[in-house]
Coordinates of C-alpha atoms (C1' of nucleotides) in Angstrom, one line a residue:
Chain A
M1 CA 0.7 -0.1 -0.1
L2 CA 2.7 2.1 0.5
Q3 CA 5.5 1.1 -2.0
K4 CA 5.6 4.1 -4.1
K5 CA 5.9 6.6 -0.6
V6 CA 7.5 9.8 -1.2
L7 CA 9.8 11.3 1.0
P8 CA 9.1 14.9 2.5
N9 CA 11.1 17.6 0.6
L10 CA 11.2 21.6 2.1
N11 CA 9.7 22.9 -1.7
E12 CA 6.7 21.3 -0.6
G13 CA 6.4 24.2 2.1
F14 CA 8.5 22.6 4.7
S15 CA 11.1 25.7 6.5
R16 CA 12.3 22.1 8.8
I17 CA 11.6 18.8 8.3
T18 CA 13.2 15.9 11.1
F19 CA 14.4 12.8 10.0
C20 CA 13.8 10.7 13.2
Q21 CA 15.7 7.3 13.0
N22 CA 14.5 5.6 16.0
D23 CA 12.1 5.8 19.1
D24 CA 15.1 8.0 21.0
D25 CA 15.1 10.2 17.5
V26 CA 11.5 10.4 17.9
K27 CA 11.8 11.5 21.3
T28 CA 14.2 14.1 21.2
A29 CA 12.5 15.0 18.0
V30 CA 9.3 15.8 19.9
N31 CA 11.2 17.3 23.0
T32 CA 12.5 20.4 21.2
Y33 CA 9.7 20.9 19.3
S34 CA 7.7 20.8 22.2
F35 CA 9.7 23.4 23.9
L36 CA 9.6 26.1 21.5
G37 CA 7.6 28.8 22.5
L38 CA 5.1 30.7 19.8
F39 CA 7.5 32.8 18.7
D40 CA 10.1 30.9 18.2
S41 CA 11.7 28.9 15.0
L42 CA 14.6 26.1 14.5
P43 CA 16.6 26.5 12.0
P44 CA 15.4 25.7 9.1
G45 CA 16.7 22.6 6.6
I46 CA 16.4 18.7 6.9
I47 CA 17.9 17.4 9.8
G48 CA 18.9 13.3 10.3
Q49 CA 18.7 12.5 6.4
K50 CA 21.1 9.8 6.1
S51 CA 22.4 10.6 3.1
G52 CA 22.7 6.9 1.6
D53 CA 19.7 6.0 2.0
A54 CA 17.8 8.7 0.3
K55 CA 15.1 6.3 -1.9
V56 CA 14.9 4.2 1.0
Q57 CA 11.4 4.4 2.0
Q58 CA 11.5 6.3 5.6
G59 CA 9.7 9.3 5.8
I60 CA 7.3 10.2 8.7
M61 CA 4.9 6.7 8.1
K62 CA 7.9 5.2 10.2
F63 CA 5.9 6.6 13.2
F64 CA 2.9 4.7 12.1
K65 CA 5.3 1.4 13.0
K66 CA 8.6 0.3 15.0
V67 CA 11.1 0.1 13.5
D68 CA 14.4 -0.7 13.3
T69 CA 17.2 1.0 15.5
D70 CA 20.5 0.9 13.4
G71 CA 21.2 3.7 15.4
N72 CA 23.6 5.2 13.3
C73 CA 22.0 8.9 12.0
S74 CA 21.2 10.7 15.7
Q75 CA 18.7 13.7 15.7
N76 CA 21.5 16.2 15.6
S77 CA 23.7 15.4 12.4
A78 CA 24.0 18.3 10.0
P79 CA 22.3 18.9 7.5
K80 CA 23.7 17.4 3.6
H81 CA 25.8 20.8 2.8
E82 CA 27.0 22.2 -1.1
N83 CA 30.0 20.8 -1.7
N84 CA 32.6 23.4 -0.7
E85 CA 35.0 22.2 -3.3
N86 CA 33.3 22.5 -6.3
N87 CA 31.6 25.6 -4.8
P88 CA 33.4 27.5 -2.6
R89 CA 32.7 30.8 -1.2
P90 CA 33.8 34.0 -1.9
M91 CA 37.4 34.5 0.3
G92 CA 37.9 38.0 -0.9
I93 CA 40.3 39.7 -3.4
E94 CA 42.8 36.6 -5.9
K95 CA 45.4 36.6 -7.8
G96 CA 44.2 35.7 -11.0
S97 CA 45.3 33.7 -13.5
E98 CA 44.1 33.9 -17.0
V99 CA 44.6 30.3 -19.3
G100 CA 43.3 31.9 -22.6
K101 CA 45.1 33.8 -25.2
D102 CA 46.6 36.5 -23.9
E103 CA 44.4 39.2 -23.6
Q104 CA 47.4 42.2 -23.8
N105 CA 48.3 41.7 -26.9
D106 CA 45.0 41.2 -28.5
F107 CA 44.8 45.1 -28.6
Q108 CA 41.7 45.2 -30.8
W109 CA 39.4 42.5 -28.3
N110 CA 40.2 45.1 -25.3
D111 CA 37.5 47.0 -26.3
A112 CA 35.2 43.9 -27.2
P113 CA 31.8 43.5 -24.5
T114 CA 32.5 40.8 -22.3
L115 CA 30.5 38.6 -20.6
A116 CA 32.0 37.0 -17.0
F117 CA 29.9 33.7 -16.2
P118 CA 30.5 30.7 -13.6
S119 CA 30.2 27.1 -14.3
I120 CA 25.7 26.9 -13.9
S121 CA 24.7 24.0 -11.8
T122 CA 28.1 22.5 -11.5
S123 CA 27.8 23.3 -7.5
D124 CA 25.1 23.5 -5.5
F125 CA 22.8 22.2 -8.4
Q126 CA 25.0 18.9 -8.5
F127 CA 25.2 19.1 -12.3
N128 CA 27.7 16.5 -13.8
M129 CA 31.0 18.1 -14.2
D130 CA 31.7 16.5 -17.5
K131 CA 28.5 16.7 -19.2
A132 CA 28.6 20.4 -18.4
S133 CA 31.9 20.6 -19.7
D134 CA 30.6 19.4 -23.5
V135 CA 27.0 22.1 -22.8
I136 CA 29.2 24.5 -22.4
V137 CA 31.2 24.5 -24.5
E138 CA 28.9 23.8 -27.7
A139 CA 26.8 27.2 -26.6
V140 CA 30.0 28.9 -26.6
A141 CA 30.9 27.8 -30.3
D142 CA 26.8 27.6 -31.5
F143 CA 26.5 31.7 -29.8
F144 CA 29.8 32.1 -32.0
S145 CA 28.8 31.3 -34.7
K146 CA 26.1 33.8 -35.1
V147 CA 27.2 36.5 -33.4
D148 CA 31.1 38.5 -33.6
K149 CA 33.0 41.0 -31.8
V150 CA 31.6 40.1 -28.3
K151 CA 33.5 38.2 -25.8
L152 CA 32.9 34.9 -23.1
I153 CA 35.2 34.3 -20.2
L154 CA 33.9 30.8 -17.9
V155 CA 34.6 32.2 -14.1
D156 CA 35.7 29.6 -11.3
L157 CA 37.2 30.9 -8.4
S158 CA 40.2 27.8 -7.6
S159 CA 43.2 27.6 -9.9
K160 CA 42.6 24.0 -9.8
S161 CA 38.7 24.5 -10.0
K162 CA 38.0 20.5 -12.3
M163 CA 35.2 22.8 -14.9
L164 CA 37.9 25.5 -15.8
S165 CA 40.4 22.4 -16.9
L166 CA 37.4 20.2 -18.2
V167 CA 35.9 23.3 -20.3
K168 CA 39.8 24.3 -21.9
V169 CA 40.4 21.3 -22.7
K170 CA 37.0 20.7 -24.5
A171 CA 37.1 24.3 -26.2
S172 CA 40.3 22.7 -27.4
E173 CA 39.5 20.3 -28.9
K174 CA 36.8 21.8 -31.0
N175 CA 38.5 24.4 -31.9
V176 CA 36.9 27.3 -29.8
D177 CA 38.6 30.6 -30.8
T178 CA 40.7 31.2 -27.1
T179 CA 41.0 35.1 -28.4
R180 CA 36.7 34.8 -27.4
F181 CA 36.3 32.8 -25.6
S182 CA 38.6 32.1 -22.4
T183 CA 39.1 30.7 -18.4
Y184 CA 40.0 32.5 -15.6
A185 CA 40.6 31.8 -12.1
G186 CA 39.0 34.4 -9.3
D187 CA 36.4 35.9 -7.3
I188 CA 34.0 36.9 -10.2
T189 CA 32.6 39.8 -8.3
R190 CA 36.1 41.5 -8.1
L191 CA 37.2 40.9 -11.6
Y192 CA 38.7 44.9 -12.7
T193 CA 40.5 45.2 -8.4
G194 CA 41.2 41.4 -8.0
G195 CA 42.4 40.2 -12.0
G196 CA 41.9 44.2 -14.1
L197 CA 39.4 42.8 -16.3
H198 CA 37.0 45.2 -18.0
C199 CA 33.6 42.6 -17.9
N200 CA 30.8 45.1 -17.3
V201 CA 28.3 41.8 -17.6
I202 CA 28.4 39.0 -15.2
A203 CA 26.9 35.8 -15.5
N204 CA 24.8 35.0 -12.2
A205 CA 24.4 31.3 -11.2
S206 CA 20.9 32.5 -9.3
N207 CA 17.6 30.4 -7.5
W208 CA 14.3 30.0 -8.9
R209 CA 13.2 32.8 -6.3
L210 CA 16.5 35.5 -7.2
K211 CA 16.8 35.8 -3.4
P212 CA 20.3 36.2 -2.2
G213 CA 22.0 33.6 0.0
G214 CA 22.5 30.0 0.0
G215 CA 26.6 30.3 -0.9
G216 CA 28.5 30.4 -3.8
V217 CA 28.5 32.8 -6.4
N218 CA 25.3 34.0 -5.6
A219 CA 25.7 34.9 -2.1
A220 CA 28.7 36.8 -3.4
I221 CA 27.4 38.3 -6.6
F222 CA 24.5 39.8 -4.3
S223 CA 26.8 41.1 -1.8
A224 CA 29.0 42.5 -3.4
G225 CA 26.3 44.4 -5.6
G226 CA 24.5 45.9 -1.8
E227 CA 20.7 46.1 -1.8
A228 CA 20.8 48.0 -4.9
L229 CA 21.8 45.0 -7.0
E230 CA 18.7 43.2 -4.9
I231 CA 16.3 46.4 -5.5
A232 CA 16.7 46.4 -9.6
T233 CA 16.5 42.8 -9.3
K234 CA 13.1 42.5 -7.7
E235 CA 11.9 45.5 -10.4
Q236 CA 13.0 42.7 -13.6
A237 CA 11.3 39.7 -11.9
D238 CA 9.9 38.1 -8.4
T239 CA 11.1 34.7 -10.0
I240 CA 12.7 32.6 -12.9
S241 CA 13.0 29.6 -14.8
P242 CA 15.1 26.9 -15.0
G243 CA 16.6 27.1 -18.5
S244 CA 16.1 30.5 -18.7
S245 CA 18.0 34.2 -17.8
I246 CA 16.9 37.4 -17.1
I247 CA 18.6 41.1 -17.6
V248 CA 19.2 43.8 -14.6
P249 CA 20.7 47.1 -15.1
V250 CA 23.3 47.3 -11.6
P251 CA 22.6 50.8 -10.3
R252 CA 25.8 53.3 -10.2
T253 CA 24.7 53.5 -6.9
S254 CA 25.8 49.2 -6.5
P255 CA 29.5 48.5 -5.4
L256 CA 29.5 46.7 -8.6
N257 CA 29.0 49.3 -10.3
Q258 CA 31.4 51.8 -8.6
R259 CA 34.3 49.6 -8.1
E260 CA 33.6 47.2 -11.1
G261 CA 33.1 48.7 -14.0
V262 CA 29.7 45.8 -13.8
T263 CA 26.7 47.6 -15.6
Y264 CA 24.7 43.9 -16.1
V265 CA 24.4 42.0 -14.0
I266 CA 22.7 38.4 -15.8
H267 CA 20.6 36.5 -13.7
V268 CA 20.5 32.7 -15.2
L269 CA 18.9 29.6 -13.8
G270 CA 20.1 26.2 -14.8
P271 CA 18.8 22.5 -14.4
N272 CA 19.0 21.3 -10.2
M273 CA 20.2 17.1 -9.7
N274 CA 20.5 18.1 -6.3
P275 CA 17.2 16.5 -4.7
Q276 CA 17.4 18.8 -1.5
R277 CA 16.9 22.1 -4.1
P278 CA 13.3 22.4 -5.8
N279 CA 12.3 20.7 -9.1
C280 CA 14.7 18.4 -9.0
L281 CA 15.5 16.4 -12.4
K282 CA 17.0 12.8 -9.9
D283 CA 19.7 12.7 -12.8
D284 CA 17.9 12.5 -15.7
Y285 CA 21.0 14.0 -17.5
V286 CA 18.7 14.2 -21.1
K287 CA 16.5 16.6 -19.4
G288 CA 19.0 18.3 -18.7
C289 CA 21.5 18.9 -21.2
K290 CA 18.3 20.1 -22.8
V291 CA 18.0 22.6 -19.6
L292 CA 22.0 23.4 -19.3
Y293 CA 21.6 24.3 -23.3
E294 CA 18.7 26.8 -22.6
A295 CA 20.2 28.1 -20.0
Y296 CA 23.4 29.5 -21.4
S297 CA 21.4 30.6 -24.8
S298 CA 19.4 32.6 -22.7
L299 CA 22.6 33.9 -21.0
F300 CA 24.4 34.5 -23.8
N301 CA 21.7 35.7 -26.4
N302 CA 20.8 38.5 -23.3
F303 CA 23.8 39.5 -23.3
A304 CA 24.3 39.7 -26.9
S305 CA 21.4 41.7 -26.9
I306 CA 23.1 44.2 -24.1
A307 CA 25.4 44.6 -26.3
L308 CA 23.8 45.4 -29.3
S309 CA 22.7 48.1 -27.3
Q310 CA 26.3 49.7 -25.9
N311 CA 27.2 49.3 -29.7
Y312 CA 24.0 51.3 -30.9
Q313 CA 25.3 53.8 -28.1
K314 CA 28.4 54.4 -29.2
E315 CA 27.6 55.0 -32.6
Y316 CA 25.2 57.3 -32.3
S317 CA 27.0 59.1 -29.3
G318 CA 30.7 59.2 -32.1
D319 CA 32.0 56.8 -30.0
S320 CA 32.4 53.6 -32.1
K321 CA 35.3 53.2 -33.6
S322 CA 33.9 53.1 -37.0
E323 CA 32.3 49.4 -36.7
P324 CA 29.5 48.5 -37.9
T325 CA 26.8 47.7 -35.5
K326 CA 25.9 45.0 -37.4
S327 CA 28.7 43.1 -37.2
V328 CA 28.1 42.1 -33.5
C329 CA 26.1 40.3 -34.7
K330 CA 26.8 37.4 -37.9
S331 CA 22.7 36.4 -37.5
F332 CA 22.0 40.5 -37.0
E333 CA 18.0 39.0 -37.0
A334 CA 18.9 37.3 -34.1
V335 CA 19.5 39.9 -31.8
V336 CA 17.8 43.1 -33.0
E337 CA 14.8 41.5 -32.3
C338 CA 15.2 41.8 -28.5
Q339 CA 15.8 45.9 -29.1
R340 CA 12.2 46.0 -30.9
S341 CA 10.6 47.8 -28.0
S342 CA 11.1 48.4 -24.1
S343 CA 7.9 45.7 -23.6
E344 CA 8.7 42.9 -25.8
Q345 CA 12.5 43.7 -24.5
K346 CA 11.4 43.0 -21.2
S347 CA 9.2 39.9 -21.9
K348 CA 12.4 38.4 -24.0
R349 CA 14.6 38.7 -21.5
E350 CA 12.6 37.1 -19.0
V351 CA 12.7 33.5 -20.7
S352 CA 13.9 31.7 -22.8
Y353 CA 12.7 29.1 -25.5
G354 CA 15.9 27.9 -26.4
S355 CA 19.0 28.3 -27.9
D356 CA 18.1 31.0 -31.2
C357 CA 20.6 29.8 -33.2
N358 CA 19.8 29.3 -36.3
K359 CA 21.6 25.4 -36.9
K360 CA 20.5 22.3 -34.8
S361 CA 22.2 21.6 -32.0
K362 CA 22.2 17.9 -30.5
Y363 CA 20.6 19.4 -27.0
N364 CA 18.0 21.5 -28.8
G365 CA 17.0 19.5 -31.8
D366 CA 14.8 22.2 -32.6
S367 CA 15.5 25.2 -32.2
G368 CA 15.6 26.6 -35.4
G369 CA 14.2 30.4 -35.8
L370 CA 14.3 33.7 -34.4
P371 CA 13.7 34.8 -31.1
G372 CA 10.8 36.6 -31.7
M373 CA 9.6 33.7 -34.1
L374 CA 10.4 31.0 -32.0
E375 CA 8.3 31.7 -29.2
K376 CA 5.5 31.6 -31.9
E377 CA 6.9 28.5 -33.2
E378 CA 7.7 26.8 -29.6
Q379 CA 3.7 27.6 -28.8
K380 CA 2.6 25.9 -32.0
S381 CA 4.8 22.9 -31.3
E382 CA 3.6 23.2 -27.8
R383 CA 0.1 23.1 -28.3
S384 CA 0.5 21.1 -31.8
D385 CA 2.4 18.4 -29.6
H386 CA -0.1 18.5 -26.9
S387 CA -2.7 17.6 -29.5
A388 CA -1.0 15.4 -30.8
K389 CA -0.6 13.5 -26.7
S390 CA -4.1 14.0 -25.7
S391 CA -6.2 11.9 -26.8
W392 CA -9.6 13.2 -24.5
G393 CA -12.5 10.2 -23.3
S394 CA -15.5 10.6 -24.2
W395 CA -16.7 11.2 -20.5
A396 CA -13.8 14.3 -21.3
H397 CA -15.8 16.7 -23.2
A398 CA -18.5 17.9 -21.3
L399 CA -17.5 21.3 -20.1
H400 CA -16.9 21.9 -23.3
Q401 CA -19.8 21.4 -24.2
I402 CA -21.3 23.4 -21.9
A403 CA -18.5 25.9 -22.4
M404 CA -20.0 26.4 -26.0
H405 CA -23.6 26.2 -25.4
P406 CA -24.4 27.3 -21.7
E407 CA -27.4 27.9 -22.4
K408 CA -28.4 24.2 -23.3
H409 CA -27.9 23.4 -19.8
N410 CA -29.1 26.0 -17.6
L411 CA -30.0 23.4 -14.9
D412 CA -25.8 23.4 -14.1
V413 CA -24.7 26.6 -14.9
V414 CA -25.1 29.6 -12.6
E415 CA -23.5 32.4 -14.7
I416 CA -22.7 33.1 -17.6
S417 CA -20.8 35.7 -19.7
D418 CA -18.8 36.6 -22.9
D419 CA -15.7 34.7 -21.4
F420 CA -15.7 32.3 -19.3
V421 CA -19.4 30.0 -17.8
V422 CA -19.4 29.0 -14.0
L423 CA -21.1 25.7 -13.0
N424 CA -21.5 23.4 -9.8
D425 CA -18.7 20.9 -10.6
L426 CA -21.3 17.2 -10.8
Y427 CA -18.8 15.7 -8.2
P428 CA -17.7 18.3 -5.9
K429 CA -15.1 17.1 -3.9
A430 CA -16.2 19.6 -0.7
K431 CA -18.9 21.8 0.5
K432 CA -18.6 24.1 -2.3
H433 CA -16.9 23.7 -5.2
I434 CA -17.7 25.2 -8.2
L435 CA -15.8 25.2 -11.9
V436 CA -15.7 28.6 -13.8
T437 CA -14.5 27.1 -17.6
S438 CA -13.3 29.9 -20.1
R439 CA -15.3 29.5 -23.5
L440 CA -12.4 30.5 -25.6
P441 CA -12.3 27.5 -27.9
G442 CA -9.3 25.4 -28.2
L443 CA -7.1 26.3 -24.7
D444 CA -8.5 23.3 -23.4
C445 CA -5.4 23.1 -20.0
L446 CA -3.5 25.1 -18.6
A447 CA -0.2 23.9 -21.3
D448 CA -2.1 25.9 -23.7
I449 CA -2.6 29.4 -21.9
R450 CA 0.3 32.2 -23.4
R451 CA -0.1 35.7 -22.8
E452 CA -2.5 37.0 -24.7
H453 CA -5.1 34.2 -22.4
L454 CA -3.5 36.7 -19.7
P455 CA -6.9 39.7 -19.9
M456 CA -9.3 36.5 -19.6
L457 CA -7.6 34.2 -16.5
Q458 CA -7.8 37.6 -14.5
K459 CA -11.7 38.0 -15.8
M460 CA -11.6 33.9 -14.3
H461 CA -10.3 34.5 -11.1
A462 CA -12.5 38.1 -10.3
A463 CA -15.7 35.1 -11.5
G464 CA -14.3 32.3 -9.1
L465 CA -13.4 35.4 -6.0
K466 CA -16.8 36.9 -6.3
W467 CA -18.5 33.9 -6.0
A468 CA -15.9 32.2 -3.5
E469 CA -16.9 35.0 -1.2
Q470 CA -19.8 34.9 -1.9
F471 CA -19.7 31.8 -0.3
S472 CA -18.0 33.0 2.5
S473 CA -20.0 35.6 3.1
H474 CA -23.0 33.1 3.7
D475 CA -21.1 30.8 5.8
P476 CA -18.0 32.0 7.6
S477 CA -15.8 28.9 8.0
L478 CA -15.6 28.3 4.6
V479 CA -11.6 29.3 3.2
F480 CA -11.6 28.8 -0.8
R481 CA -8.2 28.0 -3.3
L482 CA -8.6 28.9 -6.3
G483 CA -6.6 26.5 -8.7
Y484 CA -6.5 24.9 -12.2
H485 CA -4.8 21.6 -12.1
S486 CA -1.9 20.8 -14.1
V487 CA -3.2 18.1 -16.1
P488 CA -7.5 17.8 -16.6
S489 CA -9.1 15.2 -17.1
M490 CA -12.3 17.0 -19.2
R491 CA -11.0 19.4 -22.0
Q492 CA -11.4 22.8 -21.9
L493 CA -9.7 25.1 -19.1
H494 CA -11.8 25.2 -16.3
L495 CA -10.6 27.2 -12.8
H496 CA -11.6 25.2 -9.6
V497 CA -12.9 27.6 -6.5
I498 CA -12.3 25.1 -3.9
S499 CA -13.9 25.0 0.1
Q500 CA -11.0 24.2 1.8
D501 CA -13.4 21.4 3.7
F502 CA -13.0 18.5 1.7
D503 CA -15.7 17.6 3.0
S504 CA -17.7 15.5 1.0
T505 CA -18.7 12.4 -0.5
H506 CA -17.4 12.4 -4.1
L507 CA -13.6 12.6 -2.4
R508 CA -12.8 8.8 -2.7
K509 CA -9.3 7.9 -3.8
K510 CA -5.7 9.5 -3.5
K511 CA -5.7 10.9 -6.6
H512 CA -9.2 13.2 -6.0
W513 CA -7.2 14.6 -2.5
N514 CA -3.8 14.4 -3.9
S515 CA -5.3 16.6 -7.3
F516 CA -6.1 19.9 -4.9
N517 CA -3.6 19.3 -2.4
T518 CA 0.2 19.1 -3.8
P519 CA 1.7 21.4 -5.8
F520 CA -0.2 19.1 -8.9
F521 CA -3.0 22.0 -8.1
R522 CA -1.5 25.7 -9.5
D523 CA -3.3 28.3 -7.3
S524 CA -4.8 30.5 -9.9
I525 CA -2.4 33.8 -9.1
D526 CA 0.4 32.1 -9.1
V527 CA -0.6 30.8 -12.5
Q528 CA -1.6 34.3 -13.5
E529 CA 1.8 35.6 -12.5
E530 CA 4.3 32.7 -14.0
I531 CA 1.9 33.6 -17.3
K532 CA 2.7 37.4 -16.7
M533 CA 6.4 36.1 -15.9
N534 CA 7.5 33.6 -18.2
G535 CA 4.2 33.4 -21.2
L536 CA 3.3 30.4 -20.2
A537 CA 2.3 27.8 -16.8
T538 CA 4.5 25.7 -14.6
I539 CA 2.5 22.1 -14.9
K540 CA 3.4 19.7 -12.9
D541 CA 4.0 16.1 -12.8
E542 CA 1.1 14.0 -12.5
K543 CA 2.9 11.2 -10.7
L544 CA 2.0 14.2 -7.9
L545 CA -1.5 12.1 -7.8
S546 CA -0.3 8.9 -6.7
S547 CA 2.4 10.9 -3.8
E548 CA 1.7 10.4 0.7
L549 CA -1.6 11.0 2.0
R550 CA -1.0 14.3 3.6
C551 CA -3.1 16.5 5.6
H552 CA -3.5 19.9 4.1
H553 CA -3.1 22.0 7.4
C554 CA -0.7 20.1 9.3
K555 CA 0.8 18.4 6.7
S556 CA 1.0 14.6 9.0
A557 CA 1.3 11.3 6.8
H558 CA -2.0 9.0 6.5
P559 CA -2.4 6.2 5.4
N560 CA -5.6 6.1 3.0
L561 CA -7.9 7.8 2.1
P562 CA -10.6 7.6 4.3
R563 CA -7.7 7.7 8.1
L564 CA -7.0 11.3 6.3
K565 CA -11.2 12.3 5.9
S566 CA -11.0 11.6 9.3
H567 CA -7.9 13.4 10.5
I568 CA -9.0 16.9 8.7
A569 CA -12.6 16.3 10.3
T570 CA -10.9 17.5 13.4
C571 CA -7.4 18.7 12.7
K572 CA -6.6 22.1 14.0
A573 CA -3.4 23.7 12.8
P574 CA -3.7 26.9 10.2
F575 CA -2.5 26.2 6.8
P576 CA 1.0 26.2 5.7
S577 CA 2.8 29.0 5.0
H578 CA 3.1 28.7 1.3
L579 CA -1.1 29.0 0.9
Q580 CA -0.1 32.6 3.4
N581 CA 0.5 34.6 0.6
G582 CA -3.0 35.0 -1.0
Q583 CA -4.2 31.8 -1.8
L584 CA -6.3 31.1 0.2
I585 CA -10.0 32.9 0.3
F586 CA -11.3 33.5 4.3
A587 CA -15.2 35.5 4.8
L588 CA -14.3 39.0 4.5
S589 CA -14.9 40.6 7.4
G590 CA -18.6 42.7 7.7
S591 CA -18.1 40.6 4.1
S592 CA -22.4 40.4 4.0
D593 CA -22.5 43.8 3.0
A594 CA -19.8 43.7 0.8
V595 CA -20.5 40.9 -0.8
S596 CA -24.0 42.3 -2.0
A597 CA -22.7 45.2 -2.8
I598 CA -21.5 44.2 -5.8
Chain B
dG1 C1' -15.0 12.7 -15.0
dT2 C1' -17.1 7.9 -12.5
dT3 C1' -18.1 2.4 -11.8
dC4 C1' -16.8 -1.6 -11.2
dT5 C1' -14.2 -5.1 -9.2
dA6 C1' -9.2 -8.1 -8.1
dG7 C1' -6.7 -8.4 -5.8
dA8 C1' -3.5 -6.4 -2.1
dA9 C1' -3.4 -4.9 3.2
dC10 C1' -4.9 -4.6 7.8
Chain C
dG1 C1' -13.3 -11.0 7.1
dT2 C1' -13.3 -6.2 5.3
dT3 C1' -11.4 -2.0 4.3
dC4 C1' -9.1 0.1 0.3
dT5 C1' -6.5 1.1 -3.4
dA6 C1' -5.4 1.4 -8.5
dG7 C1' -6.7 -0.5 -12.9
dA8 C1' -9.5 -1.3 -16.4
dA9 C1' -13.3 0.3 -19.3
dC10 C1' -16.5 4.0 -20.3

DNA sequence: GTTCTAGAAC
DNA sequence: GTTCTAGAAC
């Protein structure tokens, strides 16, 4: 029954997970937590997990049985740390050693726009270095095949860096021009003061929340950039998807700008192979290499767009040394697309759809086309892929029929507008459960949504919110969540508005519960934010539907649905913090008046 | 999406 | 023996 049980993970909303291997561990943990006061907290992280048996079925279900006490792991054992050798912390100014061609002897390249970038994903995200070095060299070679008069420098803190060695060897084997691509051992935040390098653009191996901290390059760059860089980053985006990058202009007030002359930081998020970090690909290196290639492609293309704009500026200000702007790009159109309009530029910058290169890459076989075109082509292919994959069962068209012809379903429908139809779920999984269904033909699921659908998403959300508030005004005990199933069973995009009591005889299967209480359920406000940012919504894996049953309040695990249902009927714990950012709709104070006034 | 039901779990 | 899950069929 519990064969597919999965371990709890920090990205499910837990701030701290303590693994207990025996009864003593349990007692210690209970004592530790019971001494906490209302405002006390323990350091976040995963505590006591055995490093070697992460895949072994342990987790919280051990609480239900006596376990063998092999006693190797204490409650206070330290969480798994980053590989410090591969992820050195900033250590101040180091004497840099450049391993590429001697820059000083090649004067014409001194003024070329230069991007310094760290190895993405090979440190904290534990991506295999050999594979990563292949991807770097491939991405650099592809980039150089279409963009000229720019330089790239791969930076690592240590002169003994394995990544630098691997990349240097492979770049040489592939005859990559070392005038334009070199490696540098030193601190990326002190390229000028520590190594005399003029790099006005540097890349950061970011985390998905674009937050400082976490150690390694990310901590170092945010630390060097100061508060000004943090604020500038927040102005650009709140989050970033794996395989993409965003450009952040570094304010003049930032020490990174003043001291090092860095005017742009490009935050990049690569694929993650570390199970203790979000979006772990679990050693899927086919996908991993593809995402890593996309990350570098996105980074280099964003850098090219900056280089191009700088050349424009030089040309217009008469500062250009008669170097035609177009010479930056062999495939000029590939980058000039980024310059069309500020709004378009921003959207292009925020998300990468892989290589803009016209030639095929082994990591991105269908990556032909230009950036502007690429998105459209990608949309087409994704949509057609989805359609090809989707074999909707005969039962799955009911919503579509109602959305197209709501007048024929008066008994089911409670509200009709030009954009959506609101109806009661035929098999409600809670006391109140309605669906706000889009009326746009051809829009079947979350994967079909693009930027142009944002206004409609907002209207659907507003309608769902209105109904939730109305229900709450009649029964203030009801709390609602609005969201979409990552992969719906019924075609025609529909927003679930569901009360969080889950008190329904129709809620009978694990799949039912998990479809509303795992990340498979995508909150409407998060989806809207993602579409705004990236033009695409994240689709979570259907495997989540078979994951362990956990209370949506206290996160306790339960062996079967009846036991879970009896637990949630009495659980008094508050909702977890990851749902406290507007995902939950509570009754308004004085809501009766407020709603009746709508 | 649900219903039915064999077989696993208890 | 009863409860519960999960896969097939619709």
